[in-house]
Short mmCIF file of C-alpha atoms in Angstrom, two decimals:
data_model
loop_
_atom_site.label_atom_id
_atom_site.label_comp_id
_atom_site.label_asym_id
_atom_site.label_seq_id
_atom_site.Cartn_x
_atom_site.Cartn_y
_atom_site.Cartn_z
CA MET A 1 4.58 -29.16 18.16
CA ASN A 2 1.78 -31.67 17.58
CA TRP A 3 1.03 -30.09 14.26
CA ILE A 4 4.53 -30.95 13.04
CA PHE A 5 4.31 -34.64 13.98
CA GLU A 6 0.86 -35.00 12.46
CA ASN A 7 1.97 -33.43 9.19
CA LEU A 8 5.39 -34.94 8.54
CA GLY A 9 4.21 -36.21 5.13
CA PRO A 10 3.11 -32.83 3.69
CA ILE A 11 6.15 -31.13 5.21
CA GLY A 12 8.40 -33.67 3.51
CA ASP A 13 6.63 -33.10 0.19
CA ALA A 14 6.94 -29.32 0.52
CA THR A 15 10.64 -29.72 1.31
CA LEU A 16 11.19 -31.84 -1.80
CA THR A 17 9.30 -29.37 -4.00
CA HIS A 18 11.36 -26.59 -2.44
CA LEU A 19 14.56 -28.39 -3.44
CA GLU A 20 13.24 -29.00 -6.95
CA LEU A 21 12.57 -25.28 -7.30
CA SER A 22 15.85 -24.07 -5.79
CA VAL A 23 18.50 -26.38 -7.28
CA PRO A 24 17.86 -25.71 -11.02
CA PRO A 25 18.17 -21.89 -10.69
CA ILE A 26 21.42 -22.30 -8.75
CA ILE A 27 22.96 -24.50 -11.45
CA LEU A 28 21.52 -22.50 -14.35
CA SER A 29 22.67 -19.16 -13.00
CA PHE A 30 26.19 -20.50 -12.47
CA VAL A 31 26.43 -21.97 -15.98
CA LEU A 32 24.91 -18.93 -17.73
CA SER A 33 27.06 -16.49 -15.77
CA VAL A 34 30.34 -17.93 -17.05
CA PRO A 35 30.08 -16.59 -20.63
CA ILE A 36 28.42 -13.34 -19.52
CA GLY A 37 30.93 -12.83 -16.72
CA TRP A 38 33.73 -13.48 -19.21
CA LEU A 39 32.26 -10.87 -21.56
CA ALA A 40 31.89 -8.43 -18.66
CA ASN A 41 35.54 -8.88 -17.77
CA ARG A 42 36.81 -8.75 -21.34
CA PHE A 43 35.93 -5.21 -22.43
CA ARG A 44 35.63 -2.04 -20.43
CA ALA A 45 32.38 -0.99 -22.12
CA SER A 46 30.73 -4.39 -21.75
CA ARG A 47 31.74 -4.46 -18.09
CA ALA A 48 30.01 -1.18 -17.33
CA ILE A 49 26.86 -2.15 -19.24
CA LEU A 50 26.51 -5.72 -17.99
CA LEU A 51 27.28 -4.93 -14.35
CA THR A 52 24.83 -2.01 -14.36
CA ILE A 53 22.11 -4.27 -15.75
CA ALA A 54 22.96 -6.90 -13.14
CA GLY A 55 22.80 -4.33 -10.34
CA LEU A 56 19.43 -2.97 -11.45
CA LEU A 57 18.02 -6.46 -11.97
CA TYR A 58 19.11 -7.37 -8.48
CA ALA A 59 17.28 -4.33 -7.09
CA VAL A 60 13.95 -5.59 -8.45
CA PRO A 61 11.95 -7.25 -5.66
CA SER A 62 11.06 -10.87 -6.28
CA LEU A 63 7.26 -10.79 -5.95
CA PRO A 64 6.72 -8.23 -8.76
CA LEU A 65 9.20 -10.16 -10.88
CA LEU A 66 7.21 -13.37 -10.33
CA ILE A 67 4.10 -11.52 -11.46
CA LEU A 68 5.60 -9.81 -14.51
CA ILE A 69 7.52 -12.79 -15.91
CA PRO A 70 4.42 -14.83 -16.85
CA SER A 71 2.96 -11.92 -18.80
CA ILE A 72 6.19 -11.63 -20.76
CA ILE A 73 6.74 -15.31 -21.56
CA GLY A 74 3.09 -16.34 -21.58
CA THR A 75 3.03 -18.90 -18.77
CA GLY A 76 0.37 -19.14 -16.08
CA LEU A 77 0.71 -17.03 -12.94
CA ARG A 78 1.02 -20.13 -10.73
CA ASP A 79 3.42 -21.99 -12.99
CA SER A 80 6.54 -23.12 -11.12
CA ILE A 81 8.69 -22.39 -14.20
CA ASN A 82 8.27 -18.68 -13.29
CA VAL A 83 10.10 -19.26 -10.01
CA ILE A 84 12.92 -21.04 -11.78
CA ILE A 85 13.28 -18.23 -14.34
CA ALA A 86 13.03 -15.42 -11.78
CA LEU A 87 15.56 -17.01 -9.43
CA THR A 88 17.90 -17.83 -12.30
CA LEU A 89 17.84 -14.12 -13.21
CA TYR A 90 18.59 -13.16 -9.59
CA GLY A 91 21.34 -15.73 -9.37
CA MET A 92 22.84 -14.31 -12.55
CA ALA A 93 22.58 -10.77 -11.22
CA LEU A 94 24.90 -11.88 -8.40
CA MET A 95 27.05 -14.38 -10.30
CA VAL A 96 27.87 -12.23 -13.34
CA ARG A 97 29.57 -9.75 -11.01
CA SER A 98 31.32 -12.51 -9.06
CA THR A 99 32.51 -14.17 -12.26
CA ALA A 100 33.81 -10.90 -13.68
CA ASP A 101 35.62 -10.14 -10.40
CA ALA A 102 36.97 -13.68 -10.16
CA LEU A 103 38.39 -13.62 -13.68
CA ASP A 104 39.76 -10.14 -13.08
CA ALA A 105 41.62 -11.41 -10.01
CA VAL A 106 43.65 -13.96 -12.01
CA ASP A 107 47.26 -12.82 -12.08
CA VAL A 108 48.24 -11.22 -15.40
CA ASP A 109 51.65 -12.92 -15.26
CA VAL A 110 49.99 -16.32 -15.01
CA LYS A 111 47.82 -15.57 -18.04
CA GLN A 112 50.81 -14.38 -20.05
CA SER A 113 52.84 -17.43 -19.04
CA ALA A 114 50.02 -19.69 -20.20
CA THR A 115 49.95 -17.95 -23.55
CA ALA A 116 53.74 -18.12 -23.76
CA VAL A 117 53.84 -21.89 -23.28
CA GLY A 118 51.34 -22.28 -26.08
CA PHE A 119 47.83 -22.43 -24.66
CA SER A 120 45.15 -21.38 -27.12
CA ALA A 121 42.73 -18.74 -25.85
CA TRP A 122 40.05 -21.40 -25.31
CA ASP A 123 42.35 -23.81 -23.46
CA ARG A 124 43.86 -21.01 -21.43
CA PHE A 125 40.42 -20.00 -20.22
CA TRP A 126 39.28 -23.48 -19.23
CA GLN A 127 42.57 -24.87 -17.94
CA VAL A 128 44.14 -21.80 -16.35
CA GLU A 129 41.82 -18.85 -15.74
CA PHE A 130 38.64 -20.69 -14.80
CA PRO A 131 40.25 -22.99 -12.20
CA LEU A 132 42.21 -20.11 -10.70
CA ALA A 133 39.03 -18.04 -10.49
CA GLY A 134 37.42 -20.94 -8.62
CA PRO A 135 37.63 -19.74 -5.02
CA ILE A 136 35.97 -16.39 -5.79
CA LEU A 137 33.36 -18.12 -7.98
CA LEU A 138 32.65 -20.43 -5.07
CA ALA A 139 32.19 -17.51 -2.69
CA GLY A 140 29.69 -15.95 -5.11
CA LEU A 141 27.82 -19.19 -5.62
CA ARG A 142 27.46 -19.68 -1.86
CA VAL A 143 25.60 -16.35 -1.67
CA VAL A 144 23.40 -17.44 -4.58
CA VAL A 145 22.58 -20.73 -2.83
CA VAL A 146 21.48 -19.12 0.42
CA SER A 147 19.44 -16.38 -1.25
CA THR A 148 17.78 -18.72 -3.76
CA VAL A 149 16.66 -21.20 -1.10
CA SER A 150 15.17 -18.36 0.92
CA LEU A 151 13.51 -16.65 -2.08
CA VAL A 152 11.67 -19.75 -3.27
CA THR A 153 9.28 -19.15 -0.34
CA ILE A 154 7.95 -15.95 -1.98
CA GLY A 155 6.21 -18.19 -4.53
CA GLY A 156 3.99 -19.28 -1.65
CA VAL A 157 1.87 -16.12 -1.78
CA LEU A 158 1.06 -16.90 -5.42
CA GLY A 159 0.20 -20.50 -4.57
CA ILE A 160 3.37 -21.96 -6.10
CA GLY A 161 4.60 -25.02 -4.13
CA GLY A 162 7.52 -25.27 -1.78
CA LEU A 163 7.95 -24.34 1.86
CA GLY A 164 6.40 -20.90 1.26
CA LEU A 165 3.01 -22.61 1.29
CA LEU A 166 3.60 -23.52 4.93
CA PHE A 167 3.76 -19.80 5.78
CA THR A 168 0.59 -18.83 3.93
CA ASP A 169 -1.30 -21.86 5.26
CA ALA A 170 -0.09 -21.20 8.80
CA PHE A 171 -1.03 -17.53 8.58
CA GLN A 172 -4.57 -18.29 7.50
CA ARG A 173 -5.06 -21.05 10.06
CA GLN A 174 -2.98 -19.38 12.81
CA ILE A 175 -0.57 -22.26 13.44
CA TYR A 176 2.66 -20.94 14.94
CA SER A 177 4.53 -24.23 14.85
CA GLU A 178 3.94 -24.50 11.11
CA ILE A 179 5.66 -21.15 10.46
CA ILE A 180 8.53 -21.98 12.77
CA ALA A 181 8.95 -25.39 11.14
CA GLY A 182 9.05 -23.67 7.75
CA ILE A 183 11.66 -21.13 8.82
CA VAL A 184 13.84 -23.81 10.42
CA ILE A 185 13.68 -26.09 7.37
CA VAL A 186 14.46 -23.23 4.94
CA VAL A 187 17.49 -22.18 6.98
CA ALA A 188 18.56 -25.82 7.34
CA ILE A 189 18.34 -26.47 3.57
CA ALA A 190 20.35 -23.31 2.91
CA LEU A 191 23.06 -24.31 5.40
CA VAL A 192 23.25 -27.92 4.16
CA LEU A 193 23.52 -26.89 0.49
CA ASP A 194 26.11 -24.28 1.45
CA PHE A 195 28.10 -26.91 3.35
CA LEU A 196 27.92 -29.35 0.42
CA LEU A 197 29.19 -26.60 -1.86
CA VAL A 198 32.15 -25.95 0.44
CA LEU A 199 32.96 -29.69 0.43
CA LEU A 200 32.70 -29.76 -3.36
CA GLY A 201 35.00 -26.74 -3.54
CA ARG A 202 37.60 -28.50 -1.39
CA ALA A 203 37.42 -31.63 -3.53
CA LEU A 204 37.71 -29.71 -6.81
CA MET A 205 40.20 -27.09 -5.68
CA PRO A 206 42.60 -28.75 -3.23
CA TRP A 207 45.15 -26.02 -3.91
CA SER A 208 43.03 -23.23 -2.47
CA ARG A 209 43.42 -24.60 1.06
CA ALA A 210 47.12 -25.26 0.67
CA ASP A 211 47.39 -21.77 -0.75
CA ARG A 212 45.78 -20.20 2.25
CA ALA A 213 47.97 -22.09 4.71
CA LEU A 214 51.00 -21.08 2.68
CA SER A 215 50.08 -17.43 2.48
CA ALA A 216 49.27 -17.36 6.20
CA ARG A 217 52.71 -18.76 6.90
CA ALA A 218 54.28 -16.27 4.54
CA ARG A 219 52.47 -13.43 6.27
CA ARG A 220 53.70 -14.60 9.66
CA ARG A 221 57.22 -14.69 8.32
CA VAL A 222 56.92 -11.12 7.10
CA VAL A 223 55.59 -9.99 10.45
CA VAL A 224 58.43 -11.72 12.28
CA ALA A 225 61.02 -10.31 9.89
CA SER A 226 59.82 -6.73 10.09
CA MET B 1 -5.92 -3.17 -25.38
CA ASN B 2 -3.35 -5.64 -24.11
CA PRO B 3 -2.81 -6.06 -20.35
CA ILE B 4 0.57 -4.32 -20.32
CA ALA B 5 -0.82 -1.23 -22.04
CA GLN B 6 -3.81 -1.31 -19.68
CA THR B 7 -1.43 -1.46 -16.72
CA PHE B 8 0.46 1.62 -17.79
CA GLY B 9 -2.82 3.32 -18.71
CA TYR B 10 -4.04 2.70 -15.17
CA ILE B 11 -0.86 4.06 -13.60
CA LEU B 12 -0.78 7.15 -15.81
CA SER B 13 -4.43 8.04 -15.37
CA PRO B 14 -4.69 10.96 -12.92
CA ALA B 15 -8.07 9.66 -11.67
CA ASN B 16 -6.34 6.70 -10.06
CA TRP B 17 -4.05 9.02 -8.09
CA SER B 18 -6.73 11.32 -6.70
CA SER B 19 -7.94 10.80 -3.16
CA THR B 20 -11.43 9.95 -4.44
CA ALA B 21 -10.19 6.75 -6.14
CA SER B 22 -11.09 3.52 -4.31
CA ASN B 23 -7.42 2.70 -3.97
CA PRO B 24 -5.41 5.88 -4.64
CA ILE B 25 -1.93 5.16 -5.99
CA GLY B 26 -0.44 8.17 -4.21
CA ALA B 27 -1.66 7.01 -0.80
CA ARG B 28 -0.33 3.46 -1.28
CA LEU B 29 2.98 4.79 -2.56
CA GLY B 30 3.13 7.12 0.45
CA GLU B 31 2.53 4.21 2.82
CA HIS B 32 5.21 2.16 1.11
CA LEU B 33 7.77 4.95 1.37
CA TRP B 34 6.74 5.76 4.92
CA TYR B 35 7.23 2.13 6.09
CA THR B 36 10.56 2.03 4.33
CA LEU B 37 11.68 5.26 5.96
CA ILE B 38 10.59 4.35 9.51
CA ALA B 39 12.13 0.89 9.29
CA LEU B 40 15.34 2.26 7.81
CA VAL B 41 15.68 4.91 10.55
CA ILE B 42 15.05 2.38 13.35
CA THR B 43 17.50 -0.05 11.76
CA ALA B 44 20.13 2.68 11.40
CA VAL B 45 19.74 3.81 15.02
CA ILE B 46 20.27 0.24 16.26
CA ALA B 47 22.83 -1.09 13.81
CA ILE B 48 25.14 1.85 13.06
CA PRO B 49 26.46 2.44 16.61
CA ILE B 50 26.98 -1.30 17.12
CA GLY B 51 28.69 -1.61 13.75
CA PHE B 52 30.95 1.36 14.49
CA ALA B 53 31.86 -0.12 17.88
CA ILE B 54 32.72 -3.47 16.26
CA GLY B 55 34.67 -1.77 13.48
CA HIS B 56 36.63 0.47 15.82
CA THR B 57 37.53 -2.08 18.47
CA GLY B 58 37.60 -5.17 16.26
CA ARG B 59 35.77 -7.02 19.03
CA GLY B 60 32.65 -9.03 18.37
CA ARG B 61 33.39 -9.30 14.69
CA GLN B 62 32.93 -13.06 14.60
CA VAL B 63 29.50 -12.76 16.16
CA ALA B 64 28.51 -10.02 13.72
CA VAL B 65 29.64 -12.08 10.72
CA LEU B 66 27.72 -15.08 12.03
CA VAL B 67 24.57 -13.06 12.63
CA SER B 68 24.74 -11.37 9.21
CA GLY B 69 25.34 -14.68 7.46
CA GLY B 70 22.60 -16.52 9.31
CA ALA B 71 20.05 -13.75 8.84
CA ARG B 72 20.55 -13.93 5.10
CA ALA B 73 19.03 -17.41 5.06
CA LEU B 74 15.89 -16.26 6.91
CA PRO B 75 12.84 -16.42 4.64
CA THR B 76 11.24 -12.95 4.70
CA LEU B 77 7.72 -14.29 4.26
CA GLY B 78 8.16 -16.61 7.24
CA VAL B 79 9.43 -13.84 9.51
CA LEU B 80 6.62 -11.51 8.42
CA THR B 81 3.79 -14.02 8.91
CA LEU B 82 5.20 -15.13 12.27
CA PHE B 83 5.24 -11.58 13.65
CA ALA B 84 1.84 -10.84 12.14
CA LEU B 85 0.37 -13.80 14.01
CA LEU B 86 2.19 -12.90 17.23
CA LEU B 87 1.44 -9.17 17.24
CA GLY B 88 -1.82 -9.04 15.33
CA VAL B 89 -2.97 -6.44 12.85
CA GLY B 90 -1.17 -3.11 12.88
CA LEU B 91 2.14 -1.56 12.01
CA GLU B 92 4.26 -3.23 14.70
CA ALA B 93 4.54 -6.64 13.03
CA PRO B 94 5.69 -5.49 9.58
CA ILE B 95 8.02 -2.80 10.94
CA LEU B 96 9.60 -5.25 13.37
CA SER B 97 10.22 -7.79 10.62
CA PHE B 98 11.62 -5.13 8.26
CA VAL B 99 14.04 -4.03 10.96
CA ILE B 100 15.17 -7.58 11.77
CA LEU B 101 15.74 -8.36 8.11
CA ALA B 102 17.55 -5.07 7.44
CA ILE B 103 19.88 -4.98 10.45
CA PRO B 104 22.53 -7.37 9.02
CA SER B 105 23.14 -5.20 5.92
CA VAL B 106 23.54 -1.98 7.88
CA LEU B 107 25.66 -3.66 10.56
CA ALA B 108 27.95 -5.14 7.91
CA GLY B 109 28.12 -1.78 6.13
CA ALA B 110 29.13 0.01 9.33
CA TYR B 111 31.87 -2.36 10.48
CA SER B 112 33.25 -3.29 7.07
CA GLY B 113 33.55 0.42 6.28
CA PHE B 114 35.87 0.81 9.26
CA GLU B 115 37.74 -2.39 8.46
CA ALA B 116 38.45 -1.37 4.89
CA ILE B 117 40.51 1.59 6.12
CA ASP B 118 44.26 1.20 5.85
CA ARG B 119 45.59 0.57 9.35
CA ARG B 120 48.43 3.00 8.65
CA THR B 121 45.94 5.82 8.23
CA ILE B 122 44.53 5.14 11.68
CA ASP B 123 47.98 4.70 13.22
CA ALA B 124 48.95 8.04 11.69
CA ALA B 125 45.86 9.69 13.19
CA ARG B 126 46.78 8.27 16.58
CA ALA B 127 50.40 9.33 16.15
CA VAL B 128 49.50 12.96 15.51
CA GLY B 129 47.65 12.96 18.82
CA MET B 130 44.02 12.44 17.93
CA THR B 131 41.87 11.02 20.69
CA GLU B 132 39.96 7.80 20.05
CA TRP B 133 36.77 9.84 19.66
CA GLN B 134 38.42 12.10 17.10
CA ILE B 135 39.74 9.07 15.21
CA VAL B 136 36.23 7.65 15.01
CA THR B 137 34.45 10.85 14.04
CA GLN B 138 37.09 12.51 11.87
CA VAL B 139 38.89 9.58 10.26
CA GLU B 140 36.95 6.35 10.40
CA ILE B 141 33.41 7.59 9.81
CA PRO B 142 34.23 9.76 6.77
CA LEU B 143 36.40 7.06 5.19
CA GLY B 144 33.92 4.29 5.97
CA LEU B 145 30.89 6.26 4.79
CA PRO B 146 30.64 4.87 1.25
CA LEU B 147 30.41 1.31 2.55
CA LEU B 148 27.92 2.36 5.21
CA ILE B 149 25.75 3.93 2.52
CA GLY B 150 26.15 0.68 0.57
CA GLY B 151 24.76 -1.17 3.59
CA LEU B 152 21.86 1.27 3.90
CA ARG B 153 21.17 0.84 0.20
CA ALA B 154 20.97 -2.95 0.53
CA ALA B 155 18.75 -2.51 3.59
CA ALA B 156 16.43 -0.05 1.84
CA LEU B 157 15.94 -2.37 -1.12
CA GLN B 158 15.33 -5.26 1.22
CA ILE B 159 12.69 -3.25 3.07
CA VAL B 160 10.99 -2.09 -0.14
CA ALA B 161 10.77 -5.73 -1.23
CA THR B 162 9.48 -6.97 2.10
CA ALA B 163 7.03 -4.05 2.37
CA THR B 164 5.39 -5.43 -0.77
CA LEU B 165 4.61 -8.56 1.21
CA ALA B 166 3.21 -6.47 4.08
CA ALA B 167 -0.08 -6.18 2.23
CA TYR B 168 -0.40 -9.95 2.59
CA VAL B 169 -0.72 -9.49 6.34
CA GLY B 170 -3.04 -6.52 5.80
CA SER B 171 -0.73 -3.55 6.21
CA GLY B 172 -1.17 -1.61 3.00
CA GLY B 173 1.59 -0.30 0.79
CA LEU B 174 1.97 -0.97 -2.92
CA GLY B 175 1.50 -4.69 -2.32
CA THR B 176 -2.19 -3.89 -1.79
CA PHE B 177 -2.70 -3.72 -5.57
CA ILE B 178 -0.92 -7.05 -6.00
CA PHE B 179 -2.98 -8.94 -3.43
CA LEU B 180 -6.30 -7.31 -4.32
CA GLY B 181 -5.63 -8.18 -7.94
CA LEU B 182 -4.65 -11.75 -7.09
CA GLY B 183 -7.80 -12.19 -5.01
CA ALA B 184 -10.05 -10.81 -7.73
CA ASN B 185 -8.17 -12.49 -10.59
CA ASP B 186 -7.57 -9.02 -11.99
CA PHE B 187 -4.22 -9.17 -13.71
CA VAL B 188 -4.06 -5.47 -14.53
CA GLN B 189 -4.36 -4.47 -10.88
CA THR B 190 -1.70 -6.99 -9.86
CA ALA B 191 0.58 -5.72 -12.60
CA VAL B 192 0.01 -2.11 -11.48
CA GLY B 193 1.39 -3.02 -8.05
CA ALA B 194 4.28 -4.96 -9.55
CA VAL B 195 5.29 -2.20 -11.96
CA LEU B 196 5.13 0.49 -9.26
CA VAL B 197 7.27 -1.55 -6.84
CA VAL B 198 9.85 -2.25 -9.52
CA ALA B 199 9.97 1.44 -10.46
CA LEU B 200 10.36 2.45 -6.80
CA ALA B 201 13.14 -0.09 -6.19
CA ILE B 202 15.10 0.94 -9.27
CA LEU B 203 14.70 4.62 -8.39
CA LEU B 204 16.01 3.97 -4.86
CA GLU B 205 18.92 1.96 -6.23
CA ILE B 206 19.89 4.84 -8.51
CA VAL B 207 19.52 7.49 -5.78
CA PHE B 208 21.64 5.47 -3.35
CA SER B 209 24.34 4.75 -5.91
CA ILE B 210 24.63 8.47 -6.64
CA LEU B 211 24.68 9.21 -2.89
CA GLN B 212 27.37 6.59 -2.42
CA ARG B 213 29.61 8.39 -4.89
CA LEU B 214 28.94 11.79 -3.39
CA VAL B 215 30.05 10.81 0.12
CA VAL B 216 33.54 9.71 -0.90
CA PRO B 217 35.77 12.21 0.97
CA ALA B 218 37.38 14.83 -1.25
CA GLY B 219 40.90 13.73 -0.31
CA VAL B 220 40.26 10.14 -1.31
CA ARG B 221 38.63 11.22 -4.54
CA ALA B 222 41.58 13.49 -5.33
CA GLY B 223 43.94 10.54 -4.81
CA ARG B 224 41.90 8.48 -7.21
CA THR B 225 41.64 10.98 -10.00
CA SER B 226 45.22 12.28 -9.81
CA PHE B 227 47.51 11.60 -12.71
CA GLY B 228 47.88 8.06 -11.57
CA LEU B 229 51.55 8.20 -10.69
CA VAL B 230 51.51 9.27 -7.07
CA ARG B 231 48.99 7.41 -5.01
CA ALA B 232 48.09 7.52 -1.39
CA PRO B 233 48.54 4.24 0.52
CA ARG B 234 44.79 3.88 0.46
CA SER B 235 44.26 5.13 -3.02
CA ARG B 236 40.71 4.02 -3.51
CA SER B 237 37.77 4.39 -1.28
CA ALA B 238 36.03 1.12 -0.69
CA ALA B 239 32.66 1.59 -2.33
CA GLY B 240 30.03 -0.88 -3.38
CA SER B 241 28.02 -3.24 -1.29
CA PRO B 242 29.55 -4.39 1.98
CA LEU B 243 28.02 -7.78 1.71
CA GLN B 244 26.17 -9.43 -1.06
CA GLU B 245 22.64 -9.47 0.08
CA GLY B 246 20.25 -12.10 -0.99
CA ASN B 247 16.85 -11.59 0.41
CA ASN B 248 14.59 -9.39 -1.59
#
């Protein structure tokens, strides 16, 4: 335990670096997945191709990816941009599927009604389909948040900053409390970001809660009636 | 010759596979597969019966969801280094951490496979006089198999990824090339390890996805590919990944 109190400064710095490396990929993968997810949902052929690529990309372990990316884009092996790119790709591998599923789940009748009352394709997407896809998008993004925060630590074995450095340092110097501190902080960051995302979802999509209460009530009514 | 070409040249050269090489590719690949297999079998033996019990009775589901969700946030490198310090050099530490990290996927695959079954199907099985044991072995397991395989697939990929890190704590596998290369500033060797791991992971992903399609029971498949007019209450088998994993 002493180690933790003596090193609060470096731990704080590592935590901040960790956040700096995990937040951009989360946002980037969400933003980039919207057009790709839309494309995946739009045509049958594009769906098969894009989702297969996403699945295979997701199967690639992160350490090899962190090693191969610099040789493709010409950055240094210990450049933190590699982590951001690799985790953005992972995030997209998850989010493209979520986005395609979320858009697919929007009721056809609702889409047709929107067209019937005069929405253009662009407006219909942003004002009708995208908001209605929100709850499933949120569920996908929550997975991305937790996995991204945890994966940033892999950069530690390459000497890239963040809480992963606590693990490599602790392993070389045999300090148990340093590893445990690292694990606890990583899990805590993941849970806090996840919680913030849920709050954001409630603020942006107040209907999804009302919806659930309503459908639960409706279900009860059906059970009682039958 | 550029580094990428050198990397593939190294992998394709038979001399680097023979047992006389300083670091034979075949041996490292064998270790990697062997760790994956042992860890997967241990995980399956622990997680499948528990998952089936949860899926069949519906009890303990909350706990299982909580455990699976929480385990997803665990940093693999942290778990691995912690056990390596606690247990010292040897196979125990990496295998134990692989198993801990892989259990949630298999557990989720086992219980969600049961849960995805239409309750009417199970009620019907009970109504025709099947015992609970028969319901589990003849109805629930076959129908839940695709999702279970999905869980095993997520677990296998997770283990292959974590096994790459095992070389960091001195346990061999394909990660050996990566860490030797990093230590010696030899990019080609590092890239050899990286390319081999990626190839292995993609191969496993493809094998498991084929397997997942093969285990869909014939009756369910027939319902899906019929002319599309008459459909069974549970027309589609639930395939795919039981939970979106996020830890490789």
